[in-house]
Structures are given as structure tokens and as C-alpha cells.
Amino acid sequence: MQAEATNPARASEQQAQKPTRSGRQGELLFAALLSTLLFAYAGFILAVIWADVAWLAMPGAESGKRGITKVLTSPDVATEVLTALKLSLVTSFISSILAMTVAIPSAYALSRYRLPFRSLIDTVIDLPIVIPPLIAGISLLIFFNQMGFGIQLEKWLRVVYSQRGIVVAQFFIASAFCIRATKAAIDQVNPRFESVARSLGCGPVRAFWQITLPLAKTGLMAGWIMTWARAMGEFAPIMVFAGATPLYTAVLPVTAFLNLSVGNIETSVAVTVLMIVIASVTLLLFKKLGGQGYLW
Amino acid sequence: MVDLRIEGVFIRLGEFDLRDISLTIEAGEYFCILGPTGAGKSVLIECIAGLLRPDRGRIFLGDQDVTPLTPEQRNIGYVPQDYALFPHMSVRRNIGFGLRVRRLPQKEIDKRVGQLAELLHIEPILEREPLHLSGGEKQRVALARALAVQPPVLLLDEPLAAVDEQTRDRLCADLRDIQRRAGVTVIHISHNFEETLAVADRIGVMNAGRMVQVGTRRQIFSAPATRFVAQFTRSENILPLAGSPRLLPDGRVRLPLDTGDEILAAPSEPLPNTPALAVVRPEAVRITPQNGEGTPKGLIPATLTRITERGHLLRLEARTDAGTSFVSLELRRDALLAGFQVGDRVHLHVPPEDVHLIPSEKDTGG
């Protein structure tokens, strides 16, 4: 007993277990500080979004009409916005499907196989995420206009300054996000399921179709939604690579920018609000499907 | 039923090597692979299942060389540690999975699933989802799913790792029973020696990617081949020898220990050329209180140094006057009757027939 009482390690352990008033207050203060910063940032985001909606509802400075009414009642503006919306929806749908087609096999290979140069490939795939979008657009332009292989492809596909170019630019960026999202979904499926399926007579393709794919379904769906949202929001590479021709290659973000640059603030803000609504619904869907938020 | 033969299987996985494993498992045998975590047990059965391809060596199922075959071509049953029941299928669909892959008629599938459900007593849970099953139920479903395709060999990777001790005893008995009734050769991986003693016909002990000993339960229990096997199977008295054993006229041998003590051994097998360690199981060592009338022949005087509770057993540690520590497991009832206290003077009896010798050149596993 004596040995226990004089043991310094045990003595400090007993001291540590004793709650002190100042310790508890420090913990509360720390938690309060963190939460305040969190709430402040969330509040800032909401305030910025609210500003768009509120501004649109204010009386127009020039015409005296309310901004939202002006936008809704002008046939030219409505045509421009609706065309851009349709173009955005169609191109982002196509590019996200193309991205999924590439991403699912790529992500599966990254997740399951011991590939040569694995870490190099892994890094290369992340490049479109970290390269500034404008730079990606310029690089695409150089590739399809100046490089031998790119020129051949361009002759065949005709993508530069065309609506197809929108899909190419969206695909180039969104695929990287898509691979990350689908890999997260596939990583969550225990490879043992496939091993057991193989031992029960399944070939690798059937094990993938009947076991891995159904089990990764929700994660893949969430990944697709986020890829689509990313493609929908792409701006700079489309502007550089596909051009910014109203009613032809101007997708929603490009339309917002074009209108802002010539002073049609109401139209620009209307498009902004429309895009915020689309993004919010997408995010809600993504969360509902249990998508991995940490990827973005 | 067919036997399984492994010949010189070698595989390198990063820093880990599975080194030249050779082994024959008889048809209908219940074979346990015992070893600590990281010994390579799972790697070996993944090689047998075809999930890993060895760099060298061959695996034969009966006369057929299955080494080049994929897992789906081998028809070897595999139950992983976490059972890996398909969560998006009911129990019935899980069990029938392999039969559907083989495109059997639905009637045949239903019949076979019914038979297996009866064999494993899982009829009431056939329509349930795997997520809502208990550990024991999951195990039975996983066994049924593996047995459905009638594999000649069934691989069980730590099948009892996730169950409590009481359930483990019951499941051990069940596994043996199921194995006999299904007529399948079983290879069961475990890190628990007691578990393997309860189920195995034979045991293979693995350490650091090597198979260090293969033998019957009795052989592994009382005649460990290396220091590692002795330690892993809790032969707590592992005593280094100081010199060569001296043969006595009665056929027994006198073993000089490195502490200066001497013990007798009556080896039933020929002595190894260079014995280095004497191993005595703690169950064999008897400790009796000294009654103050000198030390009878064959007993060693010692002092009790530690008493530890082990359920219905007491673990007694005693040190001889020369400094050799011996461990004895005594029935709690007997030890309490003797009234042992730490510091008591006692006599040790080390039965010569329970002393096993380990040669030095084989002592590489530990």
C-alpha cells in the first residue's frame, strides 16, 4: 500500500481525474469559440445568398419596375435564360454520364488492384481538381488546336467553340471529382463480399455486377449528382474553350457573367438565384443519399 | 471427399513472405491452422481459395492441380471472419446465391436451401435480412451458403473470433457436428489454442509465414517442436539446458539446467541430437507443501513466489533454491486445501515422462 501511495505515476493519475472548475470553464470557452466561428461562417453564406434574392425583389433603379418582374416579363431575357438553362441541363447531363462511364471502372481499378505507378496515376487524376479552371480551359484549347493528336480529334469531333466543347470542358473537370466520389463509394464495399461471391462460382464481372455495384449504388448515385452539379456550375473552361455566344454556347454561369458585364444586373442575379436553387436541391439530394461530403 | 495437398507454396506480399508451406490435409479431416495475428494463416487460405496466387508452389485437390484455377473454378467453400453475408439479399437468397450462379432450376434451389436450413437449424430466419441477425445466426447462414454448392473443402477464417467464450464452446461442438454430417474437409483458422483443441483432428502451427509444426492435438499439446510452439500453446515451463543430457542406467536422462538445477526426463522418443530446451506443461508440474522432514527423492525444494487466479485453477509460481522458476496449474480446490501462501516453502515434482526436449537447430520459430 505504501508503495502505491508514493508512486508518482499513480498520484498524478488521481490528480488528473479530479475535475477542476477552471478546467471545465476553459473547455466551455473553447467550445463556444469554435461554435461561434462555425455559426458566423454559416450565417455569412446565408446572408450572401439572401442578398441575391432580396436585391431581386427591390424596385428597379432605372425602370421603376421590381427587378424580378422585369426579368419575368421581358421575352428576350426569358428566352436567353431558358436557352441557357436548357443548354446547361443537357450538357451537364451528358458530361456527367460520360464521367460516370469513365469513373466507375477507373475507381474500381484504383480501389481494388495493385496497379503499376498507382500513386502517380492517383495524383494525375487529381490534377483537374487543383488546376485553376481557367487554366484547364486554355490547356484544352491548346491541346485541340495545336497538338497533332488533338488536331486530329478536333477534325473528327469539332469541339472547339461549339456546344460539344461545353461537354468536353465539363467532362474534363467533373470526371476527376466523379472518380473521387465513386472510389469513396466502392471503397465502402468490403472486398470480402466479392471474394465470397468468387468462391461461390461467380466470375469477376458477375461479382462486380451482382455484388459490388448494388452495394455501392447509393454512393454512386450521390457521386453522380455531385458530378452533375459540378458540370452545371463550370464556367471558366467553357468560356475559353467553347466560347460565350449567347443562345449558342452560353450556359447558365456564362449567361450570368455576360449580363453582368453589360450592366443587365437583374438578369444576372436572376440566373444566380436559379443556380443557387439548383445547387441547394442537389446538395439536399446528395446528403439524403448519404454521399461523402468530405470530398468537396 | 478428396484430400488437399500443398507443395512448397511461397508468396511475397510487400514485407510479408509466406515461406514454402507444404502440407497434406486428408479427405474428411478437420484441420486447424493455429498462429498469432500476422503469422500468414489468412494468406495461406486465400491461396487455397484462389484469391491469392502463390509466386511458387502448387496446390492439389485430389489429383487435380488447382494452382492455375480462379476461385470460381475451384469450388472451395470460403467463410471469412466477418462472414460477409450479402446485405442486399435475404438469408434465403444468400444461401441460394451459389446455386443461382450455377443456373440450377428454382425448384432444385429451394429444395437445397431447405435441406441446409434444416441441417443448420435456421429455417425460421430464412426471410430475414442479414443485418438483423445475431453473430451465431450469421455464422450458420455463412456456413449454409458455403455448403450449398457442395464444396469438397471448406475454409473457415477465424469463424469463432467474434463470439463470447460460452457461445464458442457450443459452436465448436456444432462445427464438428456439421462437418461430419456435411461430409466436408474443413480447414479452420484460429489464434486460440483451446478452440483448436476442441475441434481439430490435426493442427498446423504457423509463425512468421512458416508452418512450424503439424501434428495431432496431443503432439502439439505435449510435444511442441519449437520454443514458439511451446510458448504459444502455453507450455509455461521452457527451461534452457546447460549441457548434454546424461543417460542413466534405467533409460532416463538427467538434464542439467542453465541455473544449476537438474531434472529427469523419460523421453518416449529418441533424444534429439542437440537438445537445447526442456519443456514441461504447467498442468504436469505438481507443488506440495514441505513438511519439514527433508526433501524426498525426485522432488525439488522451492519457494512460492506468486499465486494467480485462473477460474477453477490456481497458477502457482515457485522458484527453486538455485533460481529456476516453475509454473504449476493446480485445481483451485486442491490448492485451497493446501493453504498455499506466497513465501511458503514447497516441493516441486516434475514428472520425467512429461518433460519434452526441443533441439536447438529446429528452434527457429520463436
XYZ file of C-alpha atoms in Angstrom, chain A residues 88 133-134 166 169-171 173-174 177 228-239 251-254 275:
27
model
C -26.757 23.670 -69.071
C -10.476 26.153 -64.127
C -9.437 28.961 -66.495
C -19.096 22.531 -73.386
C -14.780 21.082 -70.780
C -17.307 19.872 -68.204
C -16.192 16.264 -68.635
C -13.034 18.761 -64.815
C -16.020 16.808 -63.496
C -14.458 14.709 -58.966
C -23.619 16.757 -62.456
C -23.747 19.779 -60.139
C -20.074 20.412 -60.721
C -20.540 20.211 -64.504
C -23.562 22.502 -64.251
C -21.528 25.137 -62.420
C -18.475 25.064 -64.681
C -17.682 28.492 -66.101
C -14.131 29.482 -66.975
C -13.066 26.468 -69.088
C -16.343 26.613 -71.041
C -15.916 30.313 -71.668
C -24.540 28.050 -70.306
C -26.103 29.453 -67.115
C -22.921 30.727 -65.394
C -21.670 32.240 -68.665
C -28.331 28.352 -59.907
